[in-house]
């Protein structure tokens, strides 16, 4: 096995093997796309756990004969905000007839608000699937448009209308995200490599990996019934794949300054970087795999899909990118093709930073930790949980209608609770619920097909999504439990919101320790140390908390998002810790290699000198790619993009540049306890300097007989 792995880069980069490898990759890509071409991400966005009470209520609701009937609301108000006149109400009555003709059901209303400034028509739609919902809602809106009411606004809102508006907001969004991501990565690669040619190779490889990942995750999602956001998966594949490519190509360019044969240089670069790339990928994949234990469907599906996407990115960078680089040769770096003996200017800059940190480590350590502490202070006063309207950045008719409804009618009318229980205990349930403070109205709305269950509609006083509304759900659930023979469950959007909060809290408490354990284990295995992994993970945790704090503050102060969405804390922490470990591995793996010959302190200086440029480039690319999530209409994705983008930049410029090197300078050789990385001078001269070529000459000797 080890011999096979050692010979793999030789085959990938040889004259014959490179072309054959590219041909195999092209055939495999075409075949897989042909097989998976029709796969699409499953529909659905369940916010509550499948075993929650609200989910049980939704399942029981399917037993009612009108299970395929859904209510939408036509909310009417005057353009001048005056009270509705008799003529206005007559016009609304006439509109009701047109609504009945469109829907096939007699509407209820118009119902006038107490202040007389708004009215509601309740219309019923028969819906079989999402396509039927879109057709019905658009048809109803067309009816309103064809029969305008003079001086009045009429807006179609309610559950089905809101879902249609959300789906419409995403029309073309994935394509826009892909194009913007491609543009960002292309621009940053051009700036990094200063070549009009080189940037295209890694970009094409990663873009093809993203397309394959998109179809593969869609097929897996359809097979397993998963729900996930494909935009996040695409961003992860692009970000991580580009990072891997940057690390490999940076080391390749470094080797070209030592080796005249570009194939030998590429083999040495592959062997030097593959362990770090694989360790980085395994860390993130294992961390994401812990989300399979999550109870929130979207969180669980995202973890599995993202893990699959990152494995595809790893295969593309380690198996397809090397032969692509090999067949192009040194000229790929034109007009700044490295020559033997060249010293990168960027290495001098990072070398100067590394030496300053090494000489006076306490200053950057204390300053860096203080900055992280200040950023973490942004969590003060933070709240979690957005209302249905607040979750979307785009302006929609349904959101505007809900706002008007809440302004003129009892706020709870917009999203009533649904209680389903035994028909024999229906009267007792009504009495128990009616006694709950904050309940405005309880009414029976139907029986199941077999007559065993009764459905109750419960309208509360508080506005949906507020703490008072969540407390009311708990109070109603407590009230129905006083009628034990009813076996009643409380559902509806507000109840689902309460269950979603509890589910996300459970996921946070379960997944976070698992992610930290996985990250620690990978670092221990990679570094064969106990001290370094613990210290590095502790810094990583502080960096993640700082990023979440800074992102929360910016969300509230700059963007006007008063709270984080429910999934944001967990997903942000997961991405920050897992991706932060990436850069830790890139840096510390190199430092450990260098420490074998020059000692830990000088080894870190050399590691930062060599990898500072590539880690910075990788960090900027990843931050920019995550920032592109802000183009999507979900506030959730915008918040994740903001927090992770900030975190990656802080991790790149503060943690990996100042804090980690300072810790290594202070702790010294004890970082590798209980093993030793090696000592200064073990393979060099009495000052710890290696002969020209060092470990790279060793690699060249090992492969000289194999490379064609």
PDB file of C-alpha atoms in Angstrom, residues 67-286:
ATOM      1  CA  UNK A  67     -55.430  17.674   4.066  1.00  0.00           C
ATOM      2  CA  UNK A  68     -54.652  18.958   0.583  1.00  0.00           C
ATOM      3  CA  UNK A  69     -56.512  22.210   1.213  1.00  0.00           C
ATOM      4  CA  UNK A  70     -54.543  25.234   2.369  1.00  0.00           C
ATOM      5  CA  UNK A  71     -55.613  28.727   3.298  1.00  0.00           C
ATOM      6  CA  UNK A  72     -54.206  31.875   1.768  1.00  0.00           C
ATOM      7  CA  UNK A  73     -55.132  35.385   2.809  1.00  0.00           C
ATOM      8  CA  UNK A  74     -55.932  38.361   0.638  1.00  0.00           C
ATOM      9  CA  UNK A  75     -55.094  41.375   2.795  1.00  0.00           C
ATOM     10  CA  UNK A  76     -56.633  44.655   1.631  1.00  0.00           C
ATOM     11  CA  UNK A  77     -55.855  48.188   2.806  1.00  0.00           C
ATOM     12  CA  UNK A  78     -56.216  51.661   1.360  1.00  0.00           C
ATOM     13  CA  UNK A  79     -53.257  53.348  -0.309  1.00  0.00           C
ATOM     14  CA  UNK A  80     -53.896  56.489   1.778  1.00  0.00           C
ATOM     15  CA  UNK A  81     -54.121  54.441   5.045  1.00  0.00           C
ATOM     16  CA  UNK A  82     -57.712  55.653   5.579  1.00  0.00           C
ATOM     17  CA  UNK A  83     -60.588  53.502   6.807  1.00  0.00           C
ATOM     18  CA  UNK A  84     -62.274  51.259   4.292  1.00  0.00           C
ATOM     19  CA  UNK A  85     -65.484  52.738   2.935  1.00  0.00           C
ATOM     20  CA  UNK A  86     -68.692  50.894   2.081  1.00  0.00           C
ATOM     21  CA  UNK A  87     -67.708  51.137  -1.578  1.00  0.00           C
ATOM     22  CA  UNK A  88     -64.346  49.513  -0.769  1.00  0.00           C
ATOM     23  CA  UNK A  89     -66.064  46.656   1.052  1.00  0.00           C
ATOM     24  CA  UNK A  90     -68.478  46.200  -1.846  1.00  0.00           C
ATOM     25  CA  UNK A  91     -65.548  45.994  -4.238  1.00  0.00           C
ATOM     26  CA  UNK A  92     -63.916  43.385  -1.995  1.00  0.00           C
ATOM     27  CA  UNK A  93     -67.176  41.419  -2.012  1.00  0.00           C
ATOM     28  CA  UNK A  94     -67.122  41.433  -5.806  1.00  0.00           C
ATOM     29  CA  UNK A  95     -63.484  40.302  -5.745  1.00  0.00           C
ATOM     30  CA  UNK A  96     -64.538  37.358  -3.565  1.00  0.00           C
ATOM     31  CA  UNK A  97     -66.618  36.068  -6.467  1.00  0.00           C
ATOM     32  CA  UNK A  98     -63.593  36.169  -8.771  1.00  0.00           C
ATOM     33  CA  UNK A  99     -61.523  34.376  -6.128  1.00  0.00           C
ATOM     34  CA  UNK A 100     -64.114  31.597  -5.933  1.00  0.00           C
ATOM     35  CA  UNK A 101     -64.042  31.231  -9.711  1.00  0.00           C
ATOM     36  CA  UNK A 102     -60.240  30.910  -9.634  1.00  0.00           C
ATOM     37  CA  UNK A 103     -59.896  28.545  -6.656  1.00  0.00           C
ATOM     38  CA  UNK A 104     -63.108  26.497  -6.883  1.00  0.00           C
ATOM     39  CA  UNK A 105     -63.810  27.165  -3.199  1.00  0.00           C
ATOM     40  CA  UNK A 106     -66.079  29.776  -1.661  1.00  0.00           C
ATOM     41  CA  UNK A 107     -63.873  32.261   0.238  1.00  0.00           C
ATOM     42  CA  UNK A 108     -64.649  33.567   3.709  1.00  0.00           C
ATOM     43  CA  UNK A 109     -64.916  37.324   4.174  1.00  0.00           C
ATOM     44  CA  UNK A 110     -64.092  40.089   3.794  1.00  0.00           C
ATOM     45  CA  UNK A 111     -63.385  40.299   7.526  1.00  0.00           C
ATOM     46  CA  UNK A 112     -62.801  43.904   8.601  1.00  0.00           C
ATOM     47  CA  UNK A 113     -60.273  44.833  11.298  1.00  0.00           C
ATOM     48  CA  UNK A 114     -61.400  46.604  14.473  1.00  0.00           C
ATOM     49  CA  UNK A 115     -59.827  49.870  13.323  1.00  0.00           C
ATOM     50  CA  UNK A 116     -61.610  49.596   9.978  1.00  0.00           C
ATOM     51  CA  UNK A 117     -58.394  50.154   8.009  1.00  0.00           C
ATOM     52  CA  UNK A 118     -57.880  46.634   6.650  1.00  0.00           C
ATOM     53  CA  UNK A 119     -59.851  43.585   5.596  1.00  0.00           C
ATOM     54  CA  UNK A 120     -59.032  39.943   4.926  1.00  0.00           C
ATOM     55  CA  UNK A 121     -60.483  37.436   2.493  1.00  0.00           C
ATOM     56  CA  UNK A 122     -59.693  33.831   3.401  1.00  0.00           C
ATOM     57  CA  UNK A 123     -59.322  31.731   0.243  1.00  0.00           C
ATOM     58  CA  UNK A 124     -58.848  27.957   0.057  1.00  0.00           C
ATOM     59  CA  UNK A 125     -56.442  26.307  -2.383  1.00  0.00           C
ATOM     60  CA  UNK A 126     -56.275  22.602  -3.209  1.00  0.00           C
ATOM     61  CA  UNK A 127     -52.593  21.732  -3.510  1.00  0.00           C
ATOM     62  CA  UNK A 128     -51.008  18.411  -4.437  1.00  0.00           C
ATOM     63  CA  UNK A 129     -47.357  19.523  -4.623  1.00  0.00           C
ATOM     64  CA  UNK A 130     -45.028  22.532  -4.812  1.00  0.00           C
ATOM     65  CA  UNK A 131     -45.732  23.065  -8.515  1.00  0.00           C
ATOM     66  CA  UNK A 132     -49.445  23.158  -7.806  1.00  0.00           C
ATOM     67  CA  UNK A 133     -48.847  25.720  -5.048  1.00  0.00           C
ATOM     68  CA  UNK A 134     -46.930  27.988  -7.409  1.00  0.00           C
ATOM     69  CA  UNK A 135     -49.603  27.728 -10.101  1.00  0.00           C
ATOM     70  CA  UNK A 136     -52.423  28.388  -7.632  1.00  0.00           C
ATOM     71  CA  UNK A 137     -50.783  31.359  -5.929  1.00  0.00           C
ATOM     72  CA  UNK A 138     -49.730  32.955  -9.209  1.00  0.00           C
ATOM     73  CA  UNK A 139     -53.220  32.361 -10.593  1.00  0.00           C
ATOM     74  CA  UNK A 140     -54.783  34.052  -7.580  1.00  0.00           C
ATOM     75  CA  UNK A 141     -52.432  37.016  -7.889  1.00  0.00           C
ATOM     76  CA  UNK A 142     -53.230  37.283 -11.586  1.00  0.00           C
ATOM     77  CA  UNK A 143     -56.916  37.410 -10.674  1.00  0.00           C
ATOM     78  CA  UNK A 144     -56.257  40.285  -8.286  1.00  0.00           C
ATOM     79  CA  UNK A 145     -54.200  42.087 -10.933  1.00  0.00           C
ATOM     80  CA  UNK A 146     -56.904  41.705 -13.583  1.00  0.00           C
ATOM     81  CA  UNK A 147     -59.534  43.095 -11.198  1.00  0.00           C
ATOM     82  CA  UNK A 148     -57.750  46.005  -9.473  1.00  0.00           C
ATOM     83  CA  UNK A 149     -59.536  47.877  -6.693  1.00  0.00           C
ATOM     84  CA  UNK A 150     -59.319  51.648  -6.976  1.00  0.00           C
ATOM     85  CA  UNK A 151     -57.222  53.225  -4.242  1.00  0.00           C
ATOM     86  CA  UNK A 152     -56.489  49.898  -2.524  1.00  0.00           C
ATOM     87  CA  UNK A 153     -53.618  47.438  -2.057  1.00  0.00           C
ATOM     88  CA  UNK A 154     -54.555  43.737  -2.136  1.00  0.00           C
ATOM     89  CA  UNK A 155     -51.727  41.364  -1.207  1.00  0.00           C
ATOM     90  CA  UNK A 156     -51.830  37.563  -1.267  1.00  0.00           C
ATOM     91  CA  UNK A 157     -50.090  36.073   1.756  1.00  0.00           C
ATOM     92  CA  UNK A 158     -50.200  33.069   4.067  1.00  0.00           C
ATOM     93  CA  UNK A 159     -48.240  29.805   4.215  1.00  0.00           C
ATOM     94  CA  UNK A 160     -48.468  28.657   0.562  1.00  0.00           C
ATOM     95  CA  UNK A 161     -47.888  32.194  -0.765  1.00  0.00           C
ATOM     96  CA  UNK A 162     -44.874  32.635   1.480  1.00  0.00           C
ATOM     97  CA  UNK A 163     -43.376  29.349   0.248  1.00  0.00           C
ATOM     98  CA  UNK A 164     -43.903  30.360  -3.377  1.00  0.00           C
ATOM     99  CA  UNK A 165     -42.238  33.744  -2.785  1.00  0.00           C
ATOM    100  CA  UNK A 166     -39.253  32.083  -1.137  1.00  0.00           C
ATOM    101  CA  UNK A 167     -38.841  29.668  -4.061  1.00  0.00           C
ATOM    102  CA  UNK A 168     -39.152  32.551  -6.530  1.00  0.00           C
ATOM    103  CA  UNK A 169     -36.485  34.500  -4.668  1.00  0.00           C
ATOM    104  CA  UNK A 170     -34.041  31.656  -5.379  1.00  0.00           C
ATOM    105  CA  UNK A 171     -34.758  31.618  -9.109  1.00  0.00           C
ATOM    106  CA  UNK A 172     -31.374  32.040 -10.759  1.00  0.00           C
ATOM    107  CA  UNK A 173     -29.660  32.551  -7.380  1.00  0.00           C
ATOM    108  CA  UNK A 174     -27.558  29.376  -7.624  1.00  0.00           C
ATOM    109  CA  UNK A 175     -26.310  30.377 -11.089  1.00  0.00           C
ATOM    110  CA  UNK A 176     -25.504  33.868  -9.832  1.00  0.00           C
ATOM    111  CA  UNK A 177     -23.641  32.393  -6.855  1.00  0.00           C
ATOM    112  CA  UNK A 178     -21.661  30.092  -9.160  1.00  0.00           C
ATOM    113  CA  UNK A 179     -20.699  32.918 -11.519  1.00  0.00           C
ATOM    114  CA  UNK A 180     -19.694  35.261  -8.706  1.00  0.00           C
ATOM    115  CA  UNK A 181     -17.708  32.504  -6.997  1.00  0.00           C
ATOM    116  CA  UNK A 182     -15.913  31.704 -10.255  1.00  0.00           C
ATOM    117  CA  UNK A 183     -15.123  35.383 -10.746  1.00  0.00           C
ATOM    118  CA  UNK A 184     -13.810  35.818  -7.196  1.00  0.00           C
ATOM    119  CA  UNK A 185     -11.601  32.735  -7.355  1.00  0.00           C
ATOM    120  CA  UNK A 186     -10.304  33.631 -10.826  1.00  0.00           C
ATOM    121  CA  UNK A 187      -9.419  37.181  -9.778  1.00  0.00           C
ATOM    122  CA  UNK A 188      -7.639  36.109  -6.604  1.00  0.00           C
ATOM    123  CA  UNK A 189      -5.737  33.349  -8.408  1.00  0.00           C
ATOM    124  CA  UNK A 190      -4.554  35.839 -11.027  1.00  0.00           C
ATOM    125  CA  UNK A 191      -3.378  38.207  -8.295  1.00  0.00           C
ATOM    126  CA  UNK A 192      -1.688  35.346  -6.426  1.00  0.00           C
ATOM    127  CA  UNK A 193       0.132  33.783  -9.374  1.00  0.00           C
ATOM    128  CA  UNK A 194       0.625  36.931 -11.506  1.00  0.00           C
ATOM    129  CA  UNK A 195       0.147  34.743 -14.544  1.00  0.00           C
ATOM    130  CA  UNK A 196      -2.457  35.030 -17.310  1.00  0.00           C
ATOM    131  CA  UNK A 197      -2.413  31.259 -17.769  1.00  0.00           C
ATOM    132  CA  UNK A 198      -1.760  29.405 -14.515  1.00  0.00           C
ATOM    133  CA  UNK A 199      -4.976  30.437 -12.747  1.00  0.00           C
ATOM    134  CA  UNK A 200      -7.103  28.635 -15.327  1.00  0.00           C
ATOM    135  CA  UNK A 201      -5.786  25.160 -14.482  1.00  0.00           C
ATOM    136  CA  UNK A 202      -6.787  24.984 -10.785  1.00  0.00           C
ATOM    137  CA  UNK A 203      -9.991  26.910 -11.492  1.00  0.00           C
ATOM    138  CA  UNK A 204     -11.099  24.463 -14.180  1.00  0.00           C
ATOM    139  CA  UNK A 205     -10.254  21.458 -12.006  1.00  0.00           C
ATOM    140  CA  UNK A 206     -12.119  22.825  -8.973  1.00  0.00           C
ATOM    141  CA  UNK A 207     -15.082  24.007 -11.086  1.00  0.00           C
ATOM    142  CA  UNK A 208     -15.470  20.538 -12.598  1.00  0.00           C
ATOM    143  CA  UNK A 209     -15.243  19.033  -9.105  1.00  0.00           C
ATOM    144  CA  UNK A 210     -17.995  21.405  -7.984  1.00  0.00           C
ATOM    145  CA  UNK A 211     -20.267  20.347 -10.853  1.00  0.00           C
ATOM    146  CA  UNK A 212     -19.691  16.681 -10.095  1.00  0.00           C
ATOM    147  CA  UNK A 213     -20.241  17.295  -6.378  1.00  0.00           C
ATOM    148  CA  UNK A 214     -23.492  19.106  -7.154  1.00  0.00           C
ATOM    149  CA  UNK A 215     -24.904  16.100  -9.010  1.00  0.00           C
ATOM    150  CA  UNK A 216     -23.468  13.498  -6.627  1.00  0.00           C
ATOM    151  CA  UNK A 217     -24.858  15.196  -3.520  1.00  0.00           C
ATOM    152  CA  UNK A 218     -28.221  15.675  -5.232  1.00  0.00           C
ATOM    153  CA  UNK A 219     -28.386  11.948  -6.023  1.00  0.00           C
ATOM    154  CA  UNK A 220     -27.356  10.981  -2.492  1.00  0.00           C
ATOM    155  CA  UNK A 221     -29.834  13.480  -1.064  1.00  0.00           C
ATOM    156  CA  UNK A 222     -32.654  12.041  -3.167  1.00  0.00           C
ATOM    157  CA  UNK A 223     -31.718   8.490  -2.195  1.00  0.00           C
ATOM    158  CA  UNK A 224     -31.510   9.209   1.537  1.00  0.00           C
ATOM    159  CA  UNK A 225     -34.258  11.826   1.663  1.00  0.00           C
ATOM    160  CA  UNK A 226     -31.874  14.565   2.817  1.00  0.00           C
ATOM    161  CA  UNK A 227     -32.557  18.288   2.942  1.00  0.00           C
ATOM    162  CA  UNK A 228     -29.667  20.733   2.507  1.00  0.00           C
ATOM    163  CA  UNK A 229     -28.662  24.003   0.920  1.00  0.00           C
ATOM    164  CA  UNK A 230     -26.645  23.308  -2.232  1.00  0.00           C
ATOM    165  CA  UNK A 231     -25.188  26.835  -2.148  1.00  0.00           C
ATOM    166  CA  UNK A 232     -23.211  26.113   1.027  1.00  0.00           C
ATOM    167  CA  UNK A 233     -21.942  22.824  -0.421  1.00  0.00           C
ATOM    168  CA  UNK A 234     -20.748  24.619  -3.559  1.00  0.00           C
ATOM    169  CA  UNK A 235     -18.972  27.293  -1.525  1.00  0.00           C
ATOM    170  CA  UNK A 236     -17.214  24.657   0.584  1.00  0.00           C
ATOM    171  CA  UNK A 237     -16.076  22.717  -2.486  1.00  0.00           C
ATOM    172  CA  UNK A 238     -14.768  25.850  -4.196  1.00  0.00           C
ATOM    173  CA  UNK A 239     -13.141  27.235  -1.063  1.00  0.00           C
ATOM    174  CA  UNK A 240     -11.489  24.048   0.151  1.00  0.00           C
ATOM    175  CA  UNK A 241     -10.557  22.848  -3.355  1.00  0.00           C
ATOM    176  CA  UNK A 242      -8.895  26.175  -4.153  1.00  0.00           C
ATOM    177  CA  UNK A 243      -7.035  26.081  -0.839  1.00  0.00           C
ATOM    178  CA  UNK A 244      -5.687  22.602  -1.575  1.00  0.00           C
ATOM    179  CA  UNK A 245      -4.638  23.711  -5.050  1.00  0.00           C
ATOM    180  CA  UNK A 246      -2.907  26.803  -3.686  1.00  0.00           C
ATOM    181  CA  UNK A 247      -0.912  24.707  -1.218  1.00  0.00           C
ATOM    182  CA  UNK A 248       0.166  22.207  -3.868  1.00  0.00           C
ATOM    183  CA  UNK A 249       1.064  24.819  -6.504  1.00  0.00           C
ATOM    184  CA  UNK A 250       2.886  27.002  -3.979  1.00  0.00           C
ATOM    185  CA  UNK A 251       5.078  24.063  -2.967  1.00  0.00           C
ATOM    186  CA  UNK A 252       5.504  23.164  -6.643  1.00  0.00           C
ATOM    187  CA  UNK A 253       6.811  26.645  -7.395  1.00  0.00           C
ATOM    188  CA  UNK A 254       9.093  26.383  -4.376  1.00  0.00           C
ATOM    189  CA  UNK A 255      10.491  23.088  -5.675  1.00  0.00           C
ATOM    190  CA  UNK A 256      11.002  24.546  -9.160  1.00  0.00           C
ATOM    191  CA  UNK A 257      13.481  26.969  -7.586  1.00  0.00           C
ATOM    192  CA  UNK A 258      15.557  23.933  -6.542  1.00  0.00           C
ATOM    193  CA  UNK A 259      14.967  21.387  -9.305  1.00  0.00           C
ATOM    194  CA  UNK A 260      15.601  21.723 -13.040  1.00  0.00           C
ATOM    195  CA  UNK A 261      13.172  18.916 -13.977  1.00  0.00           C
ATOM    196  CA  UNK A 262       9.611  20.166 -13.442  1.00  0.00           C
ATOM    197  CA  UNK A 263       8.258  16.598 -13.099  1.00  0.00           C
ATOM    198  CA  UNK A 264      10.631  15.818 -10.247  1.00  0.00           C
ATOM    199  CA  UNK A 265       9.688  19.120  -8.641  1.00  0.00           C
ATOM    200  CA  UNK A 266       5.998  18.253  -8.913  1.00  0.00           C
ATOM    201  CA  UNK A 267       6.537  14.809  -7.393  1.00  0.00           C
ATOM    202  CA  UNK A 268       8.398  16.351  -4.467  1.00  0.00           C
ATOM    203  CA  UNK A 269       5.644  18.941  -4.022  1.00  0.00           C
ATOM    204  CA  UNK A 270       2.921  16.267  -4.117  1.00  0.00           C
ATOM    205  CA  UNK A 271       4.700  14.140  -1.526  1.00  0.00           C
ATOM    206  CA  UNK A 272       5.379  17.135   0.712  1.00  0.00           C
ATOM    207  CA  UNK A 273       1.853  18.545   0.648  1.00  0.00           C
ATOM    208  CA  UNK A 274      -0.382  15.472   0.240  1.00  0.00           C
ATOM    209  CA  UNK A 275      -0.221  14.499   3.955  1.00  0.00           C
ATOM    210  CA  UNK A 276      -1.270  17.996   5.038  1.00  0.00           C
ATOM    211  CA  UNK A 277      -3.997  18.211   2.383  1.00  0.00           C
ATOM    212  CA  UNK A 278      -5.370  14.776   3.270  1.00  0.00           C
ATOM    213  CA  UNK A 279      -5.221  15.518   7.011  1.00  0.00           C
ATOM    214  CA  UNK A 280      -6.970  18.833   6.432  1.00  0.00           C
ATOM    215  CA  UNK A 281      -9.661  17.208   4.308  1.00  0.00           C
ATOM    216  CA  UNK A 282     -10.188  14.330   6.717  1.00  0.00           C
ATOM    217  CA  UNK A 283     -10.567  16.774   9.591  1.00  0.00           C
ATOM    218  CA  UNK A 284     -13.269  18.781   7.858  1.00  0.00           C
ATOM    219  CA  UNK A 285     -15.020  15.693   6.483  1.00  0.00           C
ATOM    220  CA  UNK A 286     -15.100  14.010   9.881  1.00  0.00           C
TER     221      UNK A 286
END
